[in-house]
Coordinates of C-alpha atoms in Angstrom, one line a residue:
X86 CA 0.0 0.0 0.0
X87 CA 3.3 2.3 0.4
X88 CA 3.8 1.6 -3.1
X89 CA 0.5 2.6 -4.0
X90 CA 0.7 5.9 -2.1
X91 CA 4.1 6.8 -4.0
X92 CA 2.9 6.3 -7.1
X93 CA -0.2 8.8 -6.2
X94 CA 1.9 11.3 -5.2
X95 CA 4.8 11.2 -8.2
X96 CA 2.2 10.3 -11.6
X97 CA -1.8 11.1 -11.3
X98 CA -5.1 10.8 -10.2
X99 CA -5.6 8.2 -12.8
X100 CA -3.3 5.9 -10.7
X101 CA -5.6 5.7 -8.0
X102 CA -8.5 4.6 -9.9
X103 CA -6.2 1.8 -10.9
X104 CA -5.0 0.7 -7.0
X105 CA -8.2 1.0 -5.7
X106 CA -9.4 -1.5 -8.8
X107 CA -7.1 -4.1 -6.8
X108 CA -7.0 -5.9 -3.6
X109 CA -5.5 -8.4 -1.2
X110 CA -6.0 -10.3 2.5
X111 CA -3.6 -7.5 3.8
X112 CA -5.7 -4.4 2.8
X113 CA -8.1 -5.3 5.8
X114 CA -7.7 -4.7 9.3
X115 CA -5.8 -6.3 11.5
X116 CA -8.2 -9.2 13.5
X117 CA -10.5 -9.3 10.7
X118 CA -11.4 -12.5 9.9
X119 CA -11.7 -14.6 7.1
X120 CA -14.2 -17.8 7.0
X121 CA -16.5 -20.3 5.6
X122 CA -20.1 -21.7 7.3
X123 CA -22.5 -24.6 7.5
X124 CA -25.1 -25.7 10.2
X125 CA -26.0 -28.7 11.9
X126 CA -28.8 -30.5 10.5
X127 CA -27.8 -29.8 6.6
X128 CA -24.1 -31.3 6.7
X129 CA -24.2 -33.5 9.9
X130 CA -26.2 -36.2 9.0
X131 CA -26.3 -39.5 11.5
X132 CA -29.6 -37.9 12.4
X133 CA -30.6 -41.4 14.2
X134 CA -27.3 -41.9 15.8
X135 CA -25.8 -42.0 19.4
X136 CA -28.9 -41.1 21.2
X137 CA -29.6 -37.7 18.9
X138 CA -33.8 -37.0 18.8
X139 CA -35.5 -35.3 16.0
X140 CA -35.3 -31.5 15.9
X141 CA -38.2 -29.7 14.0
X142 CA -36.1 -29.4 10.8
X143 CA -35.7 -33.2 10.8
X144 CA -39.8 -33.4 11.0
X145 CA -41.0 -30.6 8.2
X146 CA -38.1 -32.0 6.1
X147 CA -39.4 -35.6 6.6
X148 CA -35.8 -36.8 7.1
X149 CA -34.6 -35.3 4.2
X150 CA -31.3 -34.0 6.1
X151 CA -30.8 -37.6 8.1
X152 CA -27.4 -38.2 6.1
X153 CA -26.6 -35.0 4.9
X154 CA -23.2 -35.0 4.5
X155 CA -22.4 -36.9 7.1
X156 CA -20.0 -34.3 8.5
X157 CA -20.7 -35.9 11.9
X158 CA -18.3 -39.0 10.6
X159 CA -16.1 -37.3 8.5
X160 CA -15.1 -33.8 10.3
X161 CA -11.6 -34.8 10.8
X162 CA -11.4 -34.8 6.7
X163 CA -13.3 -31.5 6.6
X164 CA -11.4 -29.8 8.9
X165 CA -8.2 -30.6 7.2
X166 CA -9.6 -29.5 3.9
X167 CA -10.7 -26.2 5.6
X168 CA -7.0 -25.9 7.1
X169 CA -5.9 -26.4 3.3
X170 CA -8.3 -24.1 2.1
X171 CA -6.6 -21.8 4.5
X172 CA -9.9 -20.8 6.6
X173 CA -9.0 -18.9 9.3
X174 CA -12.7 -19.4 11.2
X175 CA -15.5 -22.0 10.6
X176 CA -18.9 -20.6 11.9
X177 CA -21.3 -24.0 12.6
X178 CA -23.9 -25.0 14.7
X179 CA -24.7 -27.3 17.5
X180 CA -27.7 -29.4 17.0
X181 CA -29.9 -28.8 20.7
X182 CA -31.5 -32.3 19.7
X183 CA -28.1 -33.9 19.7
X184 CA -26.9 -32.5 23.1
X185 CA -29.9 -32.6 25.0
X186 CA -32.0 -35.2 23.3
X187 CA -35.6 -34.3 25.6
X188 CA -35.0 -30.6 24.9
X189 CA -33.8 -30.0 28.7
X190 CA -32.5 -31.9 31.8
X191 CA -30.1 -34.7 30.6
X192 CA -26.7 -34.2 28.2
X193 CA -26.0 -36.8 25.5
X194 CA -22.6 -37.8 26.1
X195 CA -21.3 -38.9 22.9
X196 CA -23.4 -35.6 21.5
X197 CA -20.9 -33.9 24.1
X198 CA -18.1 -35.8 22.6
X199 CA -19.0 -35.3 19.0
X200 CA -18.9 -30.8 19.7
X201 CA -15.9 -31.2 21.9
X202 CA -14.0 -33.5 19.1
X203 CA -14.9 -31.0 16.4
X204 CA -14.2 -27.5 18.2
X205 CA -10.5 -29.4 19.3
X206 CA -10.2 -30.4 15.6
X207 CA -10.6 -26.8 14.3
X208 CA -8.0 -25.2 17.1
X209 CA -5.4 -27.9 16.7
X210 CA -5.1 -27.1 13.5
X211 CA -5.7 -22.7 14.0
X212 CA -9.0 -22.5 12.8
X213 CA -11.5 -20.4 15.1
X214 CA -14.6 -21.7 16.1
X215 CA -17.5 -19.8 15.7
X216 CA -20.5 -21.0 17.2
X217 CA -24.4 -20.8 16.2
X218 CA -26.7 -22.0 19.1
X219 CA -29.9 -22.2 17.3
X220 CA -30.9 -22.8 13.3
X221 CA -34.4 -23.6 13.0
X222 CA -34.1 -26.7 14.9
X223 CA -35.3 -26.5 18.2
X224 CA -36.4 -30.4 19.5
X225 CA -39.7 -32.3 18.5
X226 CA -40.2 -32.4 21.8
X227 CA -40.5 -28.9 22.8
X228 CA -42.5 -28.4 19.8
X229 CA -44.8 -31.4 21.0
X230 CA -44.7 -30.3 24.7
X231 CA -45.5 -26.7 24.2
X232 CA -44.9 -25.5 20.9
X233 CA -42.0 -24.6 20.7
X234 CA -41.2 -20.7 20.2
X235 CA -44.8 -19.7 20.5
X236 CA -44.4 -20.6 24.2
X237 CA -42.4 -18.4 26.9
X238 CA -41.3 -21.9 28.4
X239 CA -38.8 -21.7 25.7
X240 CA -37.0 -18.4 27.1
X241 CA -35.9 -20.6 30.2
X242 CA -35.0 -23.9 28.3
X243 CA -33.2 -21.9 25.4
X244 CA -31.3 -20.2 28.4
X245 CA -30.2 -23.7 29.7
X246 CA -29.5 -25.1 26.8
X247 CA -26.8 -22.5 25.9
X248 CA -25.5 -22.9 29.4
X249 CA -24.3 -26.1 28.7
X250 CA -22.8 -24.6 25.6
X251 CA -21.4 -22.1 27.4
X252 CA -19.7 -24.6 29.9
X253 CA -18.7 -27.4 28.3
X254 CA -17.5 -25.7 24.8
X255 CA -16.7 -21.9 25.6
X256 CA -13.1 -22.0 26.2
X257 CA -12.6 -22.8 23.2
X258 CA -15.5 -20.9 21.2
X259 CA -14.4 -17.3 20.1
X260 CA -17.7 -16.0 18.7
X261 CA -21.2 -16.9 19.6
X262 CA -24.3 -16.7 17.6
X263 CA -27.6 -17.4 20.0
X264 CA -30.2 -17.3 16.7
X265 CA -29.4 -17.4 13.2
X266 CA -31.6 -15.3 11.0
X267 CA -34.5 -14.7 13.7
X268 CA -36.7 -12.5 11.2
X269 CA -36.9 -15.1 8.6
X270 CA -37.4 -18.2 10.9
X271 CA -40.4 -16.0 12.7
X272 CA -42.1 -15.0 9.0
X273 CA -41.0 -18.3 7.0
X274 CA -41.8 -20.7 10.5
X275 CA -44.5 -19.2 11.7
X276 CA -46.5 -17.0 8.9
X277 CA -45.6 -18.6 5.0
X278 CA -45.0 -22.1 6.9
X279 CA -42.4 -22.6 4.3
X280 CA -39.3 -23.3 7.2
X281 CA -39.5 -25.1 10.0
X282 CA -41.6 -26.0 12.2
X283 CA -44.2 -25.0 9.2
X284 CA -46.9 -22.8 11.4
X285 CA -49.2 -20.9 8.9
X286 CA -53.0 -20.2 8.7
X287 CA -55.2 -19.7 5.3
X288 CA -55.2 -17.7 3.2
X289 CA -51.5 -16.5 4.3
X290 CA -49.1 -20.0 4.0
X291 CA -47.6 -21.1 1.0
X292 CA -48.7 -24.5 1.1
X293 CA -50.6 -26.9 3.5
X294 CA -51.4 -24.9 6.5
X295 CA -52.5 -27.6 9.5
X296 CA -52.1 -25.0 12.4
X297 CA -51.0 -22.1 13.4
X298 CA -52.0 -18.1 13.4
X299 CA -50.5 -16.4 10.4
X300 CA -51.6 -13.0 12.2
X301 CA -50.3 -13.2 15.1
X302 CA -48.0 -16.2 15.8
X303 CA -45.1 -14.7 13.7
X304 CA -45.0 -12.0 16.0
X305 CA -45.4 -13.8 19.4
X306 CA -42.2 -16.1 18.0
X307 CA -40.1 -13.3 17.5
X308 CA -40.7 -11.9 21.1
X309 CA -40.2 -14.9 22.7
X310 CA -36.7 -15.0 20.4
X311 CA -35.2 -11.8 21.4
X312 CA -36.3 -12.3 25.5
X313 CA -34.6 -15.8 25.2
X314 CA -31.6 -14.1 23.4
X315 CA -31.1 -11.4 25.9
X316 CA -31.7 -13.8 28.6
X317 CA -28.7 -15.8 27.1
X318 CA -26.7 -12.5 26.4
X319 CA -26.9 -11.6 30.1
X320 CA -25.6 -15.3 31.3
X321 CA -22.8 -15.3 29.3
X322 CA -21.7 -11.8 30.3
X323 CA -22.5 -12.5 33.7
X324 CA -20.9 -16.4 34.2
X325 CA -18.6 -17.1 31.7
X326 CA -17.3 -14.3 29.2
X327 CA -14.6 -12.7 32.0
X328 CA -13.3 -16.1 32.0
X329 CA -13.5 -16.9 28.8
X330 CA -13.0 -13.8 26.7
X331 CA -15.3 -14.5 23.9
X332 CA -18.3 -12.5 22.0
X333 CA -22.0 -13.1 22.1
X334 CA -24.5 -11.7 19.6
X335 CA -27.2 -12.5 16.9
X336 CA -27.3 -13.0 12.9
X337 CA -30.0 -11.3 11.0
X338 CA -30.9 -11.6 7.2
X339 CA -30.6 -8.4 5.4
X340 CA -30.9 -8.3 2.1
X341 CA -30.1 -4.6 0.9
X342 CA -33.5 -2.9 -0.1
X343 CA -34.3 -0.2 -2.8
X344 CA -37.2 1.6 -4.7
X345 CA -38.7 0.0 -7.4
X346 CA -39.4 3.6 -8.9
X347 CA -38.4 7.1 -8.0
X348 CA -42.0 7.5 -6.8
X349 CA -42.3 9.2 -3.3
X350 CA -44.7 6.1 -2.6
X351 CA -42.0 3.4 -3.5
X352 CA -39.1 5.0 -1.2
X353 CA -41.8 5.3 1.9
X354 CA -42.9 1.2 1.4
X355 CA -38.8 0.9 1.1
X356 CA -38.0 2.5 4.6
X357 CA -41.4 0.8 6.1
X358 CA -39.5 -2.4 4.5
X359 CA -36.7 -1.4 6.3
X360 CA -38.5 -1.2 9.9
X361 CA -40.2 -4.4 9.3
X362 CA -37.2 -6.1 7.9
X363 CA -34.4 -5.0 10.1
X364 CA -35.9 -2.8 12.9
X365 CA -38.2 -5.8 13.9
X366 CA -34.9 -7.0 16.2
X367 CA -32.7 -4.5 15.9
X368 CA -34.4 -1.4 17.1
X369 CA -35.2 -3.5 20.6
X370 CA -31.7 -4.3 20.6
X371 CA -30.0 -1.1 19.7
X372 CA -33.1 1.1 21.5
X373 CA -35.0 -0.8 23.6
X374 CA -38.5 -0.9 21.5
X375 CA -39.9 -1.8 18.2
X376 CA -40.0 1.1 15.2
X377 CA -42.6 3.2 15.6
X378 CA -44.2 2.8 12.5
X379 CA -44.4 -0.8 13.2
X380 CA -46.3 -0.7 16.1
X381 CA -48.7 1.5 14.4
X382 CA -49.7 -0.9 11.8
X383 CA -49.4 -4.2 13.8
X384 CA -51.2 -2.4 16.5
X385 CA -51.9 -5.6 19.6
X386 CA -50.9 -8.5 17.8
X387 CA -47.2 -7.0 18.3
X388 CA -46.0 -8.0 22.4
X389 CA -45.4 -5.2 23.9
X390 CA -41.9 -4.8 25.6
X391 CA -41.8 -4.2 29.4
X392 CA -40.0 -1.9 30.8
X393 CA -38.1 -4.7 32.4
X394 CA -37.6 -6.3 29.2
X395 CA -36.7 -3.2 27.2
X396 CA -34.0 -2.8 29.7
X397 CA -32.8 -6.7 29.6
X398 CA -33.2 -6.5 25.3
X399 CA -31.6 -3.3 25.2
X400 CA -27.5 -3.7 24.5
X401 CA -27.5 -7.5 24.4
X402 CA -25.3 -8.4 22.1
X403 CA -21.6 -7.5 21.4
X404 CA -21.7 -7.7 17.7
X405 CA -24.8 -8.2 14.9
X406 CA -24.5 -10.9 12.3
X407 CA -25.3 -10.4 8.6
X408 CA -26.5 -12.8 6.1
X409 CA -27.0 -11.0 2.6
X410 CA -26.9 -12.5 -0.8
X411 CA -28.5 -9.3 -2.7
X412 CA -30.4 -6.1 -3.5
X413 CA -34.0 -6.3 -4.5
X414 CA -36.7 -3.6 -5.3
X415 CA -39.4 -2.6 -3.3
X416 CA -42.9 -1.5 -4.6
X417 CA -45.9 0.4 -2.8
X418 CA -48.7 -2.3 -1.8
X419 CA -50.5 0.3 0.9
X420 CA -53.8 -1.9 -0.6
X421 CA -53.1 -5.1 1.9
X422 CA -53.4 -2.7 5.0
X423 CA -57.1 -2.6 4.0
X424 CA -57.4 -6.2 4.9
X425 CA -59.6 -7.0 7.7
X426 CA -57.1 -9.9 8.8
X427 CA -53.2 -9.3 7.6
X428 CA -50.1 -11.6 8.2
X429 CA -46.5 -9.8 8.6
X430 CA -46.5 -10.1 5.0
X431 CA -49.4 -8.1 4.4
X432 CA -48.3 -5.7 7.4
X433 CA -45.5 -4.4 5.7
X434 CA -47.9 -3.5 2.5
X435 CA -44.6 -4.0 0.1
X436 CA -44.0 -6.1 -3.3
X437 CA -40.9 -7.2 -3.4
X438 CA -38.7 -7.9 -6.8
X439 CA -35.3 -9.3 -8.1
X440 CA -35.5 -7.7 -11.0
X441 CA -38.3 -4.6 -12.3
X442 CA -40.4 -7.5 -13.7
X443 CA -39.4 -10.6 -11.5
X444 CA -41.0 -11.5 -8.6
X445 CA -38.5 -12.0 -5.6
X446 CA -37.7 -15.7 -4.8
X447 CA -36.0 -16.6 -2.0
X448 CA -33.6 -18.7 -3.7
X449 CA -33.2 -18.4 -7.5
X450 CA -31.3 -20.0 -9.6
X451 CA -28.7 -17.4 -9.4
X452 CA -28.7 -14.4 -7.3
X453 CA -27.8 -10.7 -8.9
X454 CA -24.7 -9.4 -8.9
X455 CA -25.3 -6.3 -6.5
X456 CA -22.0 -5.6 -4.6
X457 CA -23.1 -2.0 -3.8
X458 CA -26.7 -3.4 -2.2
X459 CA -23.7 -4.9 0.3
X460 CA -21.8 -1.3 0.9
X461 CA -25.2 0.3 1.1
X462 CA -26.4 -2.3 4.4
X463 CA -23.0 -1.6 6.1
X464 CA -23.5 2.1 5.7
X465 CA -27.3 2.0 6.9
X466 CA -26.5 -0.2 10.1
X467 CA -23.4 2.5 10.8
X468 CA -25.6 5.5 10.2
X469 CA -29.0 3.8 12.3
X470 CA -27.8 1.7 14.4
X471 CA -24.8 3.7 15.7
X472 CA -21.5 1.7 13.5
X473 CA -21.9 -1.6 15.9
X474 CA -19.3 -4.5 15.5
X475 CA -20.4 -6.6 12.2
X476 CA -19.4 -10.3 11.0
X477 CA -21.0 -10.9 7.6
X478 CA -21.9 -14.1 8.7
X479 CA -23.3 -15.8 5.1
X480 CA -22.7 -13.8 1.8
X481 CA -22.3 -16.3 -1.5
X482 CA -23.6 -17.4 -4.6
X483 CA -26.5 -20.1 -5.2
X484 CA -26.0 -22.9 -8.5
X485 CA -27.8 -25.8 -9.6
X486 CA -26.0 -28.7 -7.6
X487 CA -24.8 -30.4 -10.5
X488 CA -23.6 -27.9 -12.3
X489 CA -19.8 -27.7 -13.5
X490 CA -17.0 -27.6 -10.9
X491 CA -15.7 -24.4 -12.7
X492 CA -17.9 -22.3 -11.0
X493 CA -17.3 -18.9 -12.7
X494 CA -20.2 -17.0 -11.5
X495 CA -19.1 -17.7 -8.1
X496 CA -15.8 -16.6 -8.1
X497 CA -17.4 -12.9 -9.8
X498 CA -19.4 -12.7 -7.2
X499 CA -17.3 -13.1 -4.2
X500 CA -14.7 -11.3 -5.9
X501 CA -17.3 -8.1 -6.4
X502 CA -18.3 -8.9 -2.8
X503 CA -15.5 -8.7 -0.7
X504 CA -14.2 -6.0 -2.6
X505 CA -17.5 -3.8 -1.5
X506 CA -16.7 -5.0 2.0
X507 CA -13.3 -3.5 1.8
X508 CA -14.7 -0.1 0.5
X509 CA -17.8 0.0 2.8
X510 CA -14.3 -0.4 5.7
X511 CA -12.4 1.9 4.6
X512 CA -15.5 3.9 4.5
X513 CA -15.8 3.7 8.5
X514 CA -18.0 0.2 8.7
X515 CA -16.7 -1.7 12.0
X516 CA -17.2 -5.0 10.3
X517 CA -14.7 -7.6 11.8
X518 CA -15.4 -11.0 9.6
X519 CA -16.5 -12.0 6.9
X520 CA -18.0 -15.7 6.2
X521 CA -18.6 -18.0 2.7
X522 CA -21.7 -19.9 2.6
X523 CA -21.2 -22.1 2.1
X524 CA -17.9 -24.4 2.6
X525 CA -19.8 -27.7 1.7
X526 CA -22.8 -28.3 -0.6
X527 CA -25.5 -28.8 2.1
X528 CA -28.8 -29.5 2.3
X529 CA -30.7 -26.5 1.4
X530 CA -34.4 -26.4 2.8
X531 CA -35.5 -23.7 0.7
X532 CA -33.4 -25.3 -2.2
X533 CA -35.2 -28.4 -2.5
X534 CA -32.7 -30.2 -0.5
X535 CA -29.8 -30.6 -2.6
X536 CA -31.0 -29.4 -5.9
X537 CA -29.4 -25.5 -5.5
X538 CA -25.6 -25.7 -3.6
X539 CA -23.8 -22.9 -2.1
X540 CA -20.7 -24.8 -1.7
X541 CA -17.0 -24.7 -2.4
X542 CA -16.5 -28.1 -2.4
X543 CA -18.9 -29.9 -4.3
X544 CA -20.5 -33.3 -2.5
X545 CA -21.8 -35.6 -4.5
X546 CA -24.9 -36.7 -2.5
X547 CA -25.5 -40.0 -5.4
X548 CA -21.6 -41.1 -4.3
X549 CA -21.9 -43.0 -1.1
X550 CA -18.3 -41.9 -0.9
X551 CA -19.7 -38.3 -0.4
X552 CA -16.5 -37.8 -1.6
X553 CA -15.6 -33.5 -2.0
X554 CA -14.4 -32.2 -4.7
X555 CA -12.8 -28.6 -4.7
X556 CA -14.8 -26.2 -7.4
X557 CA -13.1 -23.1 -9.0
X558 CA -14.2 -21.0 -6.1
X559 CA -12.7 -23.0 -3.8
X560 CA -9.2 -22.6 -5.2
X561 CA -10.0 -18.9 -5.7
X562 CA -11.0 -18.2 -2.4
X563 CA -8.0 -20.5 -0.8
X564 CA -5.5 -18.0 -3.2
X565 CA -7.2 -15.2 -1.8
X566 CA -6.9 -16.4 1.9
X567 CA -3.3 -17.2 1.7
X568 CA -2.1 -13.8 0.4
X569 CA -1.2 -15.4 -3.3
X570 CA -3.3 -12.9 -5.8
X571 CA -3.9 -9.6 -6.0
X572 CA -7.6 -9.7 -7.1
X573 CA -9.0 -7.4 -10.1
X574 CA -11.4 -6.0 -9.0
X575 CA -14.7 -6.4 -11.2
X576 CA -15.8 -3.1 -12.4
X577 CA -19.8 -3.1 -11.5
X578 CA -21.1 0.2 -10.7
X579 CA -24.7 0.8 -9.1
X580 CA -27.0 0.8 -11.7
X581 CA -29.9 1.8 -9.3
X582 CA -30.5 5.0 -10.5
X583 CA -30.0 3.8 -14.5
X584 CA -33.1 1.3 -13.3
X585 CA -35.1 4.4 -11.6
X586 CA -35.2 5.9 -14.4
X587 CA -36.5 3.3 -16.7

C-alpha cells in the first residue's frame, strides 16, 4: 500500500483509480477474519445416531437431512480441507437435539463428545470456532410439549440449553451466535410455513397450512426470540465471558433494499420495509423498543416490551451478524393494509422484486450481482444503528448442484463482494469478519434439499463416498486467503439509478 501511495503522489489521479481497482488479504484490518459456514442438520447427517432425537427441521423435512453429508463421521477430513483451504474461522452449529436429546434436563454424552471432538479439531489445527446456538431446529419435543417458540417456556430452556454450551464448549468458542436469522425463521416458520416448524393459517401459507396463526403467531415467535436471546446474552456476560474472553451476539438476514421507482410512494414502502425487515430485532436491541411505525400498523398482535424487558433486550449483544446474498426492489402495496385480517407479510404492505419484472424468490437459480446493495447495508447499520461491531456471517452465490466444478459466476461474485466489503471499511463500517456460505454443498431447505448448492466443495450426494471435490471458487478463495493474488477487481457500478429511471 506504500507503493500505492508513492505512485499517487509522483504520476496522477488516474493511478488511484487503478490501485483502488485491486485488492489483497492485507488491505483489511488487523483481527479481521476470514471464514467459511454450515449448520447442523444440513451437513451432519447421523440424524438417528448415538442417542440424537428429532429436531423440528428433521420433521418438516421428513428426514430429508438424516445423512446430509455426514459431516458428523467425516469432520476430521473436513477440517483438514478447511486448514488447506486456509480458513482462518469456521462458523457452525450445534444441534440442541443432539446435546440434549428431551430438549432439557439430561446431556448426551457422545453428542458432548462429538462438539468437543470438532471444536478441538478446528484449534489444533488454528482454525477459530464460531458458534451458532440455534438454526431452526429446536427439539420435537418442545414443539410437541408446548410449541416450541410460541411458548415463553422456551426463554428458560433456550437459556439452559446454551449454558451447557457455554460450559462445556466456551473455552474454546471465540464467537457466539444465539439465533441465526430470527426474522426469517419468525415470517417463514411461523407466517408462510415454508421453514420449520411449518406454522401458517389460510389464506397467508404457501402451502398446506395444519395449524397455526399467520396474524399473530409470527409475531409472538419473535418476542419470545429476542427475550430468550437477551436472557442468554446476560448469562454469558454475567458467568462465563470474563473467564472466557469470547463474543455473544445475533445474525439477522438483510438483504439490501431499494425503490422500485423514484416515486415518493415506492421510497416510503422501502424505509417501512426497512422497519419491518431490520428494525423488527434490531431497534429493541440497539433502542429498547420496536420502530414506531411498526407498532402502528401491527397495533396488539405485536407483544409489547416491558420496561423490564426493554431494559434486559436493550444492549444485548456484542456484535450483529449479517446474512445477505443481494439487492431487491421494493414496490408500494399500501392496498393489503385494508385487509380485515393481515399476516406480517401483508403488514408491511410491500412487493418485493429481483428484478423490475421478476418476482423476488428466496432462492433463485442465481442471485444478482449487486455488490453496492452490500456497501449500502453496512452504511445504513453505521448510520441507524450507531457503527456496531459486524461479522458478515453468510454472503455467497446459489448454482444448480450439478452444475460444472468451474464455478465462474461464483468466483465474480465473491470477488465483487469482498471488494465492496473493503470499500464499505475503509468507508468507517466496523465489520470484523466475513463468512462464505457455504464451505460444503449442504442440504438446502429452501433449495429443494440438494438441488441448489452454495458450496465450495462440491458433494456428490448419489456417491456413497460423499466424496468432496474442490470447485473453482474454492481454489479462488484459498488463493485469496493465503495472500497469493492480488484480485481485479470487477468493475460493476450501481445501476440503481439507470433502473429508476426506466
Amino acid at each position: 500500500m506504500k507503493f500505492c501511495y508513492l505512485l499517487i503522489l509522483l504520476l496522477n489521479v488516474a493511478v488511484t483509480v487503478f490501485c483502488a481497482d485491486k485488492y489483497s488479504r492485507k488491505d483489511f484490518p488487523p483481527g479481521f477474519v476470514f471464514g467459511a459456514g454450515t449448520f447442523a442438520y444440513q451437513v451432519e447427517g447421523a440424524a438417528h445416531e448415538d442417542g440424537r432425537t428429532p429436531s423440528v427441521w428433521d420433521t418438516f423435512s421428513n428426514g430429508g437431512g438424516d445423512v446430509a453429508v455426514d459431516q458428523y463421521h467425516r469432520y476430521k477430513e473436513d477440517v483438514k480441507l478447511m486448514a488447506e483451504t486456509g480458513l482462518e474461522a469456521y462458523k457452525f452449529s450445534i444441534s440442541w437435539s443432539r446435546l440434549i436429546p428431551n430438549g432439557r434436563g439430561h446431556v448426551n454424552p457422545k453428542g458432548l463428545e462429538y462438539y468437543n471432538n470438532l471444536i478441538n479439531e478446528l484449534i489444533s489445527h488454528g482454525i477459530e470456532a464460531h458458534v451458532s446456538l440455534f438454526n431452526y431446529d429446536h427439539p420435537q419435543s418442545l414443539e410437541d410439549e408446548y410449541g416450541g417458540w410460541i411458548s415463553r417456556k422456551i426463554v428458560r430452556d433456550f437459556t439452559a440449553y446454551a449454558d451447557v454450551c457455554f460450559r462445556e464448549f466456551g473455552d474454546r468458542v471465540s464467537s457466539w451466535i444465539t439465533i441465526n436469522e430470527p426474522n426469517v425463521f419468525a415470517q417463514g416458520g411461523y407466517d408462510l410455513g415454508i421453514t420449520p416448524p411449518g406454522r401458517c393459517s389460510p389464506p397467508f401459507g404457501i402451502g398446506h397450512c395444519y395449524k397455526g396463526n399467520s396474524s399473530y403467531e409470527p409475531y409472538l415467535a419473535a418476542y419470545h426470540m429476542l427475550l430468550a436471546h437477551a436472557s442468554t446474552v446476560r448469562l454469558y456476560r454475567n458467568k462465563y465471558q470474563d473467564k472466557q474472553h469470547g463474543v455473544i451476539g445475533v445474525t439477522f438476514f438483510a438483504i439490501w433494499l431499494v425503490p422500485l421507482t423514484n416515486s415518493t410512494e415506492d421510497a416510503a414502502a422501502t424505509e417501512r420495509a426497512k422497519d419491518f425487515f431490520f428494525g423488527w430485532f434490531l431497534n429493541p436491541l440497539v433502542f429498547g423498543d420496536y420502530p414506531e411505525m411498526m407498532k402502528k400498523i401491527v397495533g396488539t398482535r405485536l407483544p409489547a416490551l416491558t420496561k423490564q424487558e426493554s431494559e434486559l433486550v436493550k444492549g444485548a449483544f456484542d456484535f450483529i451478524g449479517l446474512i445477505h446474498y443481494t439487492t431487491i426492489y421494493v414496490q408500494e402495496n399500501s392496498e393489503s393494509l385494508k385487509l380485515e385480517t393481515r399476516d406480517f407479510t401483508a403488514d408491511a404492505a410491500v412487493n418485493m422484486f429481483l428484478d423490475k419484472d421478476d418476482p423476488f424468490v428466496i432462492i433463485p437459480e442465481e442471485f444478482p450481482l449487486r455488490p453496492w446493495g452490500l456497501q449500502a447495508l453496512l452504511e445504513y447499520i453505521k448510520q441507524t444503528y450507531g457503527n456496531p461491531p459486524v461479522y458478515i456471517h453468510e454472503n455467497g452465490q446459489v448454482s444448480p448442484h450439478n452444475s460444472s466444478l468451474e464455478d465462474t459466476s461464483r468466483v465474480k461474485y465473491l470477488n465483487a463482494y469482498i471488494g465492496s466489503l473493503l470499500d464499505a471499511i475503509r468507508n468507517g463500517s466496523n465489520t470484523r469478519g466475513y463468512f462464505v456460505w457455504s464451505f460444503l454443498d449442504a442440504y438446502e431447505i429452501l433449495g429443494n434439499g440438494f438441488e441448489m448448492s452454495f458450496g465450495l466443495y462440491f458433494v456428490d450426494v448419489e456417491d456413497p463416498g460423499l466424496k468432496r471435490k474442490p470447485k473453482q471458487s474454492a481454489h479462488w478463495y484459498s488463493n485469496f486467503l493465503k495472500g497469493n493474488i492480488q484480485i481485479e477487481r470487477e468493475n460493476l457500478s450501481n445501476p440503481a439509478r439507470q433502473h429508476l429511471s426506466q
